[in-house]
XYZ file of C-alpha atoms in Angstrom:
658
model
C 20.209 -24.976 -1.190
C 23.103 -24.178 -3.426
C 24.447 -20.643 -3.387
C 23.912 -18.947 -6.714
C 26.972 -18.107 -8.784
C 26.466 -14.962 -10.818
C 27.207 -15.594 -14.475
C 27.156 -12.344 -16.426
C 25.391 -12.837 -19.758
C 24.887 -9.285 -20.988
C 25.393 -5.665 -20.080
C 23.482 -2.742 -21.600
C 25.370 -0.525 -24.016
C 25.752 3.192 -23.439
C 23.247 3.790 -26.249
C 20.722 1.418 -24.650
C 21.004 3.237 -21.343
C 20.680 6.614 -23.021
C 17.448 5.827 -24.867
C 15.784 3.847 -22.054
C 12.523 5.218 -20.685
C 13.804 4.924 -17.128
C 16.733 7.201 -18.032
C 14.319 9.825 -19.329
C 12.324 9.492 -16.116
C 15.501 9.999 -14.032
C 16.331 13.109 -16.051
C 12.816 14.417 -15.449
C 13.164 13.763 -11.706
C 16.423 15.717 -11.694
C 14.529 18.823 -12.854
C 12.557 18.493 -9.612
C 15.664 18.268 -7.434
C 15.434 14.478 -7.139
C 18.743 12.951 -8.211
C 19.825 9.324 -7.954
C 23.163 7.717 -8.778
C 21.875 4.287 -9.785
C 18.829 2.046 -9.922
C 19.211 0.716 -6.380
C 19.192 4.245 -4.984
C 16.087 5.083 -7.033
C 14.353 1.907 -5.830
C 15.189 2.654 -2.191
C 13.686 6.127 -2.522
C 10.576 4.786 -4.275
C 9.728 2.378 -1.437
C 10.691 4.821 1.297
C 8.781 7.776 -0.154
C 5.710 6.071 -1.596
C 3.630 9.250 -1.715
C 6.293 11.225 -3.566
C 7.058 8.406 -5.984
C 3.471 7.721 -7.033
C 2.823 11.451 -7.259
C 5.636 11.699 -9.800
C 4.176 8.789 -11.795
C 0.824 10.587 -12.008
C 2.530 13.766 -13.176
C 5.183 12.197 -15.449
C 2.610 10.195 -17.413
C 0.121 13.067 -17.419
C -2.775 10.981 -16.128
C -6.060 12.261 -17.515
C -8.565 12.750 -14.685
C -11.948 14.421 -14.289
C -11.325 15.281 -10.639
C -7.912 15.744 -8.975
C -6.773 13.781 -5.969
C -6.525 15.353 -2.527
C -3.809 13.063 -1.219
C -1.700 10.274 -2.740
C -1.886 7.807 0.159
C -4.307 8.313 3.017
C -3.193 5.257 4.989
C -0.065 3.119 4.589
C -1.466 0.109 6.453
C -2.147 -3.269 4.825
C -4.836 -4.185 4.202
C -6.734 -0.920 4.043
C -4.413 1.472 2.202
C -6.353 4.178 0.389
C -4.830 5.680 -2.736
C -5.499 8.992 -4.502
C -8.582 9.984 -2.520
C -10.978 12.222 -4.428
C -9.634 11.413 -7.889
C -12.070 10.535 -10.668
C -10.791 9.090 -13.928
C -11.328 6.262 -16.401
C -8.794 3.624 -17.440
C -10.168 3.363 -21.001
C -9.946 7.120 -21.505
C -6.239 6.997 -20.734
C -5.846 4.172 -23.264
C -7.817 5.834 -26.059
C -6.821 9.465 -25.531
C -5.050 11.147 -28.406
C -1.350 10.342 -28.262
C 1.619 10.252 -30.592
C 0.619 6.831 -31.890
C 2.716 5.184 -34.567
C 1.440 2.141 -36.424
C -1.748 0.180 -35.733
C -3.280 -0.342 -32.310
C -3.473 -4.122 -32.777
C -2.003 -6.793 -35.025
C -4.049 -9.970 -34.740
C -3.003 -13.448 -35.835
C -4.316 -16.988 -35.518
C -2.897 -20.428 -36.146
C -5.345 -21.218 -38.974
C -4.436 -18.305 -41.211
C -1.341 -16.641 -42.599
C -3.291 -13.368 -42.769
C -2.753 -10.633 -40.219
C -5.599 -8.337 -39.164
C -4.599 -4.754 -38.452
C -6.809 -2.561 -36.249
C -6.003 1.143 -36.418
C -6.290 3.471 -33.447
C -9.155 5.273 -35.172
C -11.011 1.996 -35.729
C -10.395 0.941 -32.135
C -11.907 4.191 -30.870
C -14.925 3.895 -33.184
C -15.614 0.232 -32.359
C -15.141 0.935 -28.650
C -17.791 3.636 -28.909
C -20.183 1.342 -30.803
C -19.945 -1.519 -28.326
C -20.232 0.855 -25.365
C -23.478 2.289 -26.812
C -24.832 -1.224 -27.409
C -24.042 -2.330 -23.864
C -25.749 0.769 -22.509
C -28.812 0.020 -24.661
C -28.848 -3.485 -23.139
C -29.149 -1.931 -19.706
C -25.516 -2.142 -18.595
C -24.577 0.769 -16.375
C -21.769 1.825 -14.071
C -21.034 -0.953 -11.562
C -22.697 -3.750 -13.562
C -20.637 -6.778 -14.586
C -19.963 -8.118 -18.074
C -18.454 -11.590 -18.479
C -16.539 -12.800 -21.522
C -15.933 -16.338 -22.774
C -13.497 -15.407 -25.499
C -10.145 -16.333 -27.013
C -7.375 -13.787 -27.513
C -9.036 -11.936 -30.396
C -9.539 -8.212 -31.158
C -13.201 -8.358 -30.129
C -12.092 -9.221 -26.583
C -9.953 -6.074 -26.332
C -12.689 -3.896 -27.854
C -15.367 -5.293 -25.545
C -13.201 -4.857 -22.442
C -12.425 -1.218 -23.247
C -16.116 -0.581 -23.944
C -16.989 -1.969 -20.497
C -14.375 0.197 -18.856
C -15.601 3.249 -20.784
C -19.052 3.070 -19.199
C -17.814 2.058 -15.746
C -18.912 -1.589 -15.998
C -16.701 -4.317 -14.551
C -15.104 -6.946 -16.812
C -14.360 -10.615 -16.133
C -13.095 -13.097 -18.699
C -11.973 -16.652 -19.180
C -10.816 -18.475 -22.274
C -13.135 -20.877 -24.126
C -11.043 -23.895 -23.201
C -12.601 -23.625 -19.727
C -15.348 -26.189 -19.169
C -18.860 -25.030 -18.320
C -18.578 -25.786 -14.548
C -15.298 -23.875 -14.322
C -16.681 -20.843 -16.201
C -19.879 -20.880 -14.147
C -17.901 -21.151 -10.877
C -16.164 -17.920 -11.836
C -18.908 -15.879 -13.423
C -21.792 -16.776 -11.109
C -19.953 -15.196 -8.177
C -20.240 -11.725 -9.741
C -23.815 -11.837 -11.186
C -23.083 -10.658 -14.737
C -25.747 -8.841 -16.747
C -24.251 -9.551 -20.196
C -22.152 -12.444 -21.528
C -19.946 -12.098 -24.618
C -18.892 -15.453 -26.071
C -17.669 -17.381 -29.106
C -19.331 -20.429 -30.616
C -16.002 -22.261 -30.786
C -12.277 -21.942 -31.240
C -9.370 -23.560 -33.030
C -6.344 -24.885 -31.155
C -3.589 -27.218 -32.266
C -5.202 -27.572 -35.679
C -8.512 -28.805 -34.247
C -11.912 -27.139 -34.041
C -13.655 -27.128 -30.650
C -17.399 -26.513 -30.729
C -18.441 -24.527 -27.637
C -22.159 -24.063 -28.330
C -23.148 -26.915 -25.973
C -20.899 -25.382 -23.298
C -22.338 -21.929 -23.965
C -25.854 -23.248 -23.369
C -24.722 -24.660 -20.012
C -23.092 -21.363 -19.060
C -26.241 -19.439 -19.903
C -28.324 -21.819 -17.775
C -25.867 -21.443 -14.910
C -26.013 -17.625 -14.846
C -29.513 -16.571 -13.785
C -28.698 -12.840 -13.818
C -27.933 -12.745 -17.569
C -30.082 -10.354 -19.593
C -28.291 -10.655 -22.925
C -25.634 -12.722 -24.687
C -23.496 -11.320 -27.493
C -22.093 -14.095 -29.658
C -19.120 -14.033 -32.000
C -19.193 -16.774 -34.601
C -15.765 -18.204 -35.406
C -17.034 -21.182 -37.373
C -17.465 -21.116 -41.135
C -21.083 -21.301 -42.262
C -24.363 -20.376 -40.636
C -24.486 -19.715 -36.897
C -26.237 -22.607 -35.146
C -27.353 -20.979 -31.934
C -30.260 -23.327 -31.240
C -31.075 -23.412 -27.555
C -29.469 -20.078 -26.735
C -31.660 -17.283 -25.435
C -31.562 -13.487 -25.713
C -28.781 -13.538 -28.300
C -27.349 -10.659 -30.312
C -24.688 -11.348 -32.921
C -21.537 -9.245 -32.662
C -21.735 -8.257 -36.335
C -25.289 -6.982 -35.772
C -24.244 -4.433 -33.160
C -24.957 -1.033 -34.730
C -21.953 1.065 -35.689
C -21.786 4.661 -34.458
C -19.505 7.356 -35.763
C -19.321 9.444 -32.577
C -16.182 9.731 -30.503
C -16.220 7.555 -27.388
C -17.393 9.021 -24.120
C -16.011 7.985 -20.760
C -17.782 7.647 -17.449
C -15.757 9.292 -14.666
C -15.325 6.814 -11.807
C -13.540 6.971 -8.441
C -9.903 5.866 -8.348
C -10.873 2.578 -6.658
C -13.899 1.781 -8.861
C -13.808 -1.904 -9.976
C -12.183 -2.258 -13.406
C -12.045 -6.032 -13.708
C -12.279 -9.243 -11.725
C -9.438 -11.744 -12.070
C -9.587 -15.236 -10.642
C -7.159 -17.425 -8.763
C -6.418 -20.750 -10.440
C -9.298 -22.528 -8.717
C -7.297 -25.623 -7.949
C -8.937 -25.877 -4.543
C -12.510 -24.720 -3.945
C -14.115 -21.823 -5.758
C -11.656 -19.502 -7.500
C -11.121 -16.276 -5.585
C -12.673 -13.317 -7.481
C -9.953 -10.663 -7.187
C -11.143 -7.105 -7.823
C -8.797 -4.418 -9.170
C -9.535 -0.723 -9.568
C -9.286 1.692 -12.498
C -6.712 3.951 -10.890
C -4.469 1.356 -9.270
C -4.105 -0.672 -12.459
C -3.626 2.462 -14.560
C -0.741 3.803 -12.471
C 0.919 0.437 -11.901
C 0.826 -0.517 -15.582
C 2.075 2.901 -16.685
C 5.020 2.408 -14.343
C 5.891 -1.202 -15.071
C 5.316 -1.215 -18.837
C 7.218 2.001 -19.447
C 10.006 1.979 -16.869
C 10.557 -1.794 -16.624
C 9.414 -3.210 -19.977
C 10.673 -0.066 -21.729
C 7.693 0.184 -24.076
C 6.819 3.178 -26.226
C 4.787 4.207 -29.250
C 7.189 2.552 -31.688
C 7.004 -0.857 -30.061
C 5.098 -3.952 -31.096
C 4.376 -5.741 -27.854
C 3.396 -9.405 -27.572
C 2.816 -11.864 -24.772
C 1.564 -15.361 -25.415
C -1.517 -15.630 -23.220
C -5.185 -16.478 -23.054
C -7.963 -14.258 -21.712
C -8.006 -16.419 -18.582
C -4.543 -15.315 -17.455
C -3.573 -11.934 -16.010
C -0.938 -11.552 -18.717
C -3.778 -10.811 -21.147
C -4.731 -7.769 -19.067
C -1.056 -6.845 -18.873
C -0.751 -7.136 -22.661
C -3.813 -4.950 -23.269
C -2.261 -2.239 -21.091
C 0.523 -1.983 -23.667
C -1.958 0.327 -25.414
C -1.394 2.842 -22.597
C 2.112 3.299 -23.971
C 0.825 3.865 -27.507
C 2.412 0.527 -28.386
C 0.942 -1.809 -30.954
C -0.169 -4.962 -29.172
C 0.145 -8.263 -31.018
C -2.580 -10.843 -30.346
C -2.285 -14.543 -31.133
C -5.219 -16.951 -31.042
C -3.992 -20.535 -31.039
C -1.339 -22.943 -29.852
C 2.298 -21.834 -29.544
C 3.305 -25.303 -30.711
C 1.228 -25.570 -33.899
C 2.191 -26.562 -36.469
C 5.503 -26.637 -34.580
C 7.375 -24.796 -31.829
C 8.555 -22.245 -34.371
C 5.086 -20.633 -34.482
C 5.796 -17.686 -32.183
C 9.171 -16.958 -33.768
C 7.504 -16.881 -37.197
C 4.961 -14.448 -35.798
C 7.747 -12.312 -34.338
C 9.359 -12.059 -37.762
C 6.191 -11.416 -39.777
C 4.741 -8.841 -37.357
C 7.909 -6.854 -36.769
C 7.645 -7.639 -33.062
C 9.966 -5.651 -30.786
C 9.109 -7.415 -27.497
C 8.136 -11.097 -27.295
C 6.730 -12.320 -24.003
C 6.179 -15.983 -23.279
C 6.490 -18.594 -20.535
C 9.564 -20.263 -19.104
C 8.008 -23.575 -20.191
C 7.923 -22.449 -23.839
C 11.538 -21.299 -23.710
C 12.507 -24.633 -22.177
C 10.638 -26.511 -24.933
C 12.386 -24.492 -27.653
C 15.718 -25.200 -25.994
C 15.074 -28.943 -25.824
C 13.917 -28.990 -29.460
C 17.192 -27.380 -30.539
C 15.570 -24.295 -32.076
C 17.854 -21.431 -33.171
C 15.359 -18.660 -34.001
C 18.045 -16.004 -34.322
C 19.550 -17.986 -37.201
C 16.368 -19.210 -38.900
C 14.358 -15.977 -38.742
C 14.942 -12.302 -39.364
C 14.484 -10.888 -35.876
C 16.370 -7.634 -36.281
C 13.538 -5.634 -34.698
C 13.225 -7.911 -31.668
C 14.996 -6.196 -28.783
C 13.247 -7.773 -25.793
C 12.169 -11.241 -24.661
C 10.004 -11.632 -21.571
C 9.605 -14.772 -19.484
C 7.159 -15.536 -16.689
C 4.775 -18.210 -15.379
C 7.486 -20.162 -13.570
C 11.184 -19.667 -12.736
C 13.431 -19.624 -15.807
C 16.474 -21.828 -15.353
C 20.049 -20.729 -15.960
C 20.045 -22.984 -19.017
C 16.976 -21.126 -20.287
C 18.765 -17.805 -19.846
C 21.773 -19.117 -21.741
C 19.597 -20.480 -24.541
C 17.956 -17.092 -25.116
C 21.366 -15.438 -25.447
C 22.585 -18.242 -27.640
C 19.541 -17.767 -29.862
C 19.933 -13.973 -30.201
C 22.929 -12.311 -28.654
C 21.756 -8.683 -28.800
C 18.385 -9.236 -27.104
C 17.367 -8.035 -23.629
C 15.907 -10.858 -21.502
C 13.382 -9.572 -18.969
C 12.456 -12.407 -16.639
C 9.585 -11.257 -14.444
C 7.508 -12.580 -11.561
C 4.371 -11.295 -9.923
C 0.870 -12.598 -9.978
C -2.822 -12.401 -10.617
C -3.266 -10.921 -7.154
C -1.697 -7.571 -8.132
C -1.923 -8.047 -11.920
C 1.663 -6.997 -12.341
C 5.266 -7.984 -11.884
C 6.875 -6.843 -8.663
C 10.283 -8.238 -9.586
C 11.343 -7.848 -13.181
C 13.476 -6.279 -15.833
C 15.307 -3.000 -16.152
C 16.996 -2.115 -19.471
C 19.870 -0.295 -17.776
C 20.993 -3.200 -15.553
C 23.197 -6.236 -16.325
C 21.697 -9.685 -16.861
C 22.965 -12.740 -14.991
C 21.922 -16.335 -15.609
C 19.030 -17.432 -13.428
C 18.500 -14.004 -11.852
C 15.660 -11.524 -12.234
C 17.297 -8.136 -12.649
C 15.641 -6.135 -9.886
C 12.789 -5.401 -7.547
C 10.384 -3.122 -9.391
C 10.024 0.484 -8.362
C 7.790 1.058 -5.317
C 7.526 -2.712 -4.773
C 9.059 -3.277 -1.343
C 9.848 -6.946 -1.945
C 11.638 -8.698 0.898
C 12.775 -12.214 1.792
C 11.444 -13.066 5.265
C 12.482 -15.893 7.538
C 9.931 -17.665 9.731
C 10.344 -14.990 12.421
C 9.491 -12.214 9.972
C 13.038 -10.864 9.684
C 14.264 -9.536 6.346
C 17.230 -11.391 4.806
C 19.718 -10.789 1.984
C 21.455 -13.663 0.247
C 19.156 -16.244 1.838
C 15.973 -17.899 0.640
C 12.790 -16.947 2.436
C 9.138 -16.043 1.995
C 8.502 -13.387 -0.642
C 6.649 -10.551 1.043
C 5.621 -7.015 0.211
C 6.374 -4.810 3.194
C 4.473 -1.770 1.877
C 1.246 -1.345 -0.099
C 0.974 -0.987 -3.865
C -1.908 0.735 -5.711
C -2.797 -2.374 -7.726
C -3.339 -4.585 -4.699
C -6.876 -6.033 -4.745
C -9.621 -3.720 -3.627
C -11.325 -6.797 -2.182
C -12.589 -10.251 -3.142
C -16.081 -10.212 -4.610
C -18.531 -11.741 -2.129
C -16.187 -11.247 0.849
C -17.963 -8.326 2.560
C -15.949 -8.255 5.776
C -12.603 -9.029 4.110
C -12.021 -12.270 6.021
C -11.036 -14.325 2.992
C -8.823 -11.515 1.731
C -6.926 -11.155 5.023
C -6.492 -14.919 5.388
C -5.076 -15.184 1.864
C -2.254 -12.672 2.288
C -1.860 -11.419 5.860
C -2.290 -14.450 8.145
C 1.413 -15.354 8.393
C 2.868 -11.862 8.883
C 0.228 -9.379 10.128
C 0.373 -6.131 8.193
C 2.746 -7.622 5.596
C 1.664 -9.222 2.315
C 2.904 -12.824 2.038
C 2.785 -13.865 -1.595
C 3.512 -17.594 -1.391
C 6.812 -17.786 -3.294
C 10.365 -18.535 -2.166
C 12.733 -15.725 -3.083
C 16.362 -14.780 -2.586
C 17.363 -11.117 -2.722
C 21.013 -11.006 -3.700
C 23.560 -8.474 -2.506
C 23.409 -7.070 -6.046
C 19.705 -6.283 -5.673
C 18.669 -8.985 -8.134
C 16.166 -11.715 -7.293
C 15.923 -15.477 -7.660
C 12.507 -17.157 -7.460
C 12.567 -20.775 -6.272
C 8.913 -21.724 -6.760
C 5.885 -21.750 -4.493
C 6.707 -21.648 -0.804
C 3.777 -23.853 0.072
C 5.155 -26.558 -2.231
C 8.680 -26.287 -0.917
C 10.766 -29.396 -0.431
C 12.105 -29.604 3.117
C 14.525 -32.500 3.351
C 16.520 -33.125 6.517
C 17.149 -29.452 7.159
C 17.629 -28.529 3.495
C 14.938 -26.298 1.997
C 14.619 -26.329 -1.730
C 12.265 -24.746 -4.234
C 10.850 -27.282 -6.659
C 12.250 -25.320 -9.611
C 15.745 -26.371 -8.489
C 14.812 -30.038 -8.853
C 13.080 -29.471 -12.189
C 16.119 -27.660 -13.550
C 18.348 -30.639 -12.847
C 15.951 -33.451 -13.753
C 14.570 -31.886 -16.926
C 18.081 -31.270 -18.221
C 18.334 -35.022 -18.740
C 17.472 -35.979 -22.340
C 15.269 -38.836 -21.117
C 12.977 -36.533 -19.101
C 10.471 -34.218 -20.752
C 8.681 -32.949 -17.622
C 8.631 -33.574 -13.873
C 6.896 -32.878 -10.570
C 8.231 -33.306 -7.036
C 6.428 -33.097 -3.701
C 7.554 -33.586 -0.118
C 5.082 -35.673 1.882
C 6.322 -34.776 5.335
C 3.100 -36.131 6.866
C 3.976 -39.801 6.408
C 4.613 -41.047 9.967
C 6.542 -37.908 10.836
C 9.216 -38.456 8.229
C 9.926 -36.787 4.945
C 8.995 -38.841 1.921
C 9.641 -37.343 -1.500
C 8.300 -38.966 -4.648
C 9.431 -37.639 -8.017
C 7.167 -37.984 -11.047
C 8.654 -37.834 -14.532
C 7.267 -37.699 -18.051
C 9.671 -39.580 -20.288
C 10.896 -38.398 -23.648
C 10.064 -40.541 -26.641
C 11.520 -44.039 -26.384
C 12.940 -43.679 -22.881
C 12.134 -46.256 -20.181
C 12.161 -45.741 -16.447
C 14.388 -48.681 -15.591
C 16.796 -48.990 -12.680
C 19.593 -47.418 -14.713
C 17.580 -44.258 -15.410
C 16.395 -44.022 -11.805
C 20.015 -44.260 -10.664
C 21.005 -41.589 -13.154
C 18.274 -39.222 -11.914
C 19.207 -39.729 -8.267
C 22.896 -39.296 -8.951
C 22.290 -36.081 -10.881
C 20.251 -34.604 -8.020
C 22.817 -35.690 -5.438
C 25.663 -34.130 -7.409
C 24.026 -30.856 -8.451
C 21.741 -30.175 -5.482
C 22.260 -32.265 -2.347
C 22.272 -35.984 -1.413
C 19.525 -35.092 1.048
C 17.297 -34.050 -1.839
C 17.400 -37.380 -3.649
C 13.814 -38.668 -4.144
C 12.675 -41.732 -2.214
C 10.923 -43.067 -5.283
C 10.620 -42.168 -8.969
C 7.370 -42.743 -10.874
C 6.692 -42.499 -14.607
C 3.485 -40.642 -15.498
C 1.931 -39.809 -18.894
C 1.515 -36.109 -18.053
C 2.132 -33.592 -15.298
C -1.165 -31.948 -14.222
C -1.266 -28.265 -15.131
C -3.703 -25.399 -14.725
C -5.197 -23.746 -17.774
C -2.444 -21.125 -17.526
C 0.246 -23.830 -17.568
C 1.291 -24.031 -13.912
C 2.130 -27.376 -12.286
C -0.322 -28.510 -9.599
C 2.174 -29.167 -6.822
C 0.036 -28.397 -3.763
C -3.165 -30.215 -4.857
C -1.118 -33.284 -5.858
C 0.570 -33.186 -2.477
C -2.846 -33.193 -0.781
C -4.040 -36.138 -2.870
C -0.900 -38.136 -2.064
C -1.431 -37.418 1.631
C -4.900 -38.944 1.419
C -7.282 -36.126 0.452
C -10.159 -36.907 -1.883
C -9.348 -35.606 -5.388
C -12.641 -33.695 -5.539
C -11.721 -31.761 -2.383
C -8.125 -31.128 -3.458
C -8.802 -29.677 -6.898
C -11.332 -28.934 -9.599
C -10.699 -30.958 -12.734
C -12.293 -28.179 -14.799
C -9.415 -25.925 -13.778
C -6.895 -28.229 -15.482
C -5.663 -28.185 -19.039
C -5.268 -32.001 -18.849
C -7.821 -33.425 -16.349
C -7.048 -37.086 -17.130
C -3.481 -36.585 -15.873
C -4.787 -36.809 -12.288
C -5.696 -40.493 -12.600
C -2.138 -41.800 -12.318
C -1.543 -39.755 -9.157
C -4.727 -41.142 -7.595
C -3.359 -44.655 -8.256
C -0.099 -43.788 -6.511
C -2.020 -42.267 -3.579
C -3.943 -45.505 -3.094
C -0.699 -47.466 -3.049
C 0.838 -45.107 -0.499
C -2.229 -45.337 1.752
C -1.885 -49.141 1.818
C 1.815 -48.889 2.673
C 1.087 -46.438 5.473
């Protein structure tokens, strides 16, 4: 793999450093005789002295609790760490407590309207209280589960906070999930109430979900009530649904919200793995762990405060929705968008940034790459004077993507982050007081002991290895629902390196303390002694004007030799002839390594992606090695299920040749 060459794109100004939240935190630490010269020294202390660090986070952010904790960390072991024993609190109470709020709590937009809906903090508190009372009247109590089949709309945020207020556990997926996929998720947790829409609009088209909603109801035998939100014009047509209450018929109450005190590790929500193979893993996070982690990461790493307008393009089926909602902890206004980022064109999110006064725009590396290829120049075509931060996640952002962001708006801070559903956070990410280099994530986040391990479990610097967490974090899963003895949990994270969390990504920790993510380690290309993350190949191949998208897998199981097919989606008008194949191979040989040249190049209509936009490298690899498609993946977990068909054809051809 090629050694990275640091290309400095931006350095923070003295004024930026002075006003950064992390600077204020350092000044506060100094009053407690804790002084650090730079970020790396602070990070080293935070992972070495976990108890002291997390104790300062509790105190610095003035966590509201009903019962104090007796000890920060009872056991350091993984799995099995116990945090803040004895503490009783409530996540929603810390969101809705009186703060120095400026501006609305939420600005809500959709692709089918130029109007913006503004939800004040007072209205959020009142509607939270009303929904919490209604859920209680429906029999929901502490520990019960509420499932949501909702788009990214204000009702989703209100309903989630209401669940948290009464100690119920939330689980959501977006309405583009098919009925089998939604049922696979929700049935595992036995929900008492379902909150759902009758349909949604995406890409200018209306999608009726009433037939799907009927299937979901029939697939969830524990349901007692369904709350429906009608998004379609005209009369609600809920024929065939049972035990339905309309959202607008929930009685309004004028009382202030009340909050059920719960233990620090009481289940707050259930997130799900992508479900590409087998049933999605139901990952349970706790009130206290998420509260402390999100206070830390959103304030000290995303630099959010009460004056910010915080946005991340996401659906309710991706952990970034939960991350976005936690922006309310900072007193920030969160900006919600219900619709396609590419409708009516790729300019949609930049228009929203301008019209909403957005200060931080979060999106995916894929969206940035699409804007770059389309030649967009949002800094020139829109008034983005208030936009100071751009976030990128979902997949590694290429050096070209970094350069495009700084070409689009020179004075912006690019915070490329990486983490996962498993911890519902970023453990490598941004820091407003550090320089930005092309292709590099600025730092390891505070108290996240991220390491690069070789196969022998030795930590490395400047070399690519397995991304591991060597010490526990409070937002690690409490457990998987339905995994009483923890077997599935241990096998998922601790089988390779006992006592150390293996995340499943390739990472390089540079001598500067920055990080480079190279893609999933279980989809790594291993060619004649050269290991390469798939993102390296995509960066090179997708830079060609003829290639719109790509996917590469290494089929090392074919008669003991490495066989690497490359699949490409062609840009309009391009043809995969011998000349283009030669061009692709030559580009890879020149920019990566001759040993990484694909054995064969195939044209495909689409690259299979999950509903959150990730490429299905590992399931496609299994199919090409001969696995039945139904055992390798669930089509309901894909945003484009028909895309699998072409890969099945190729697999049949390969099986004949074998």
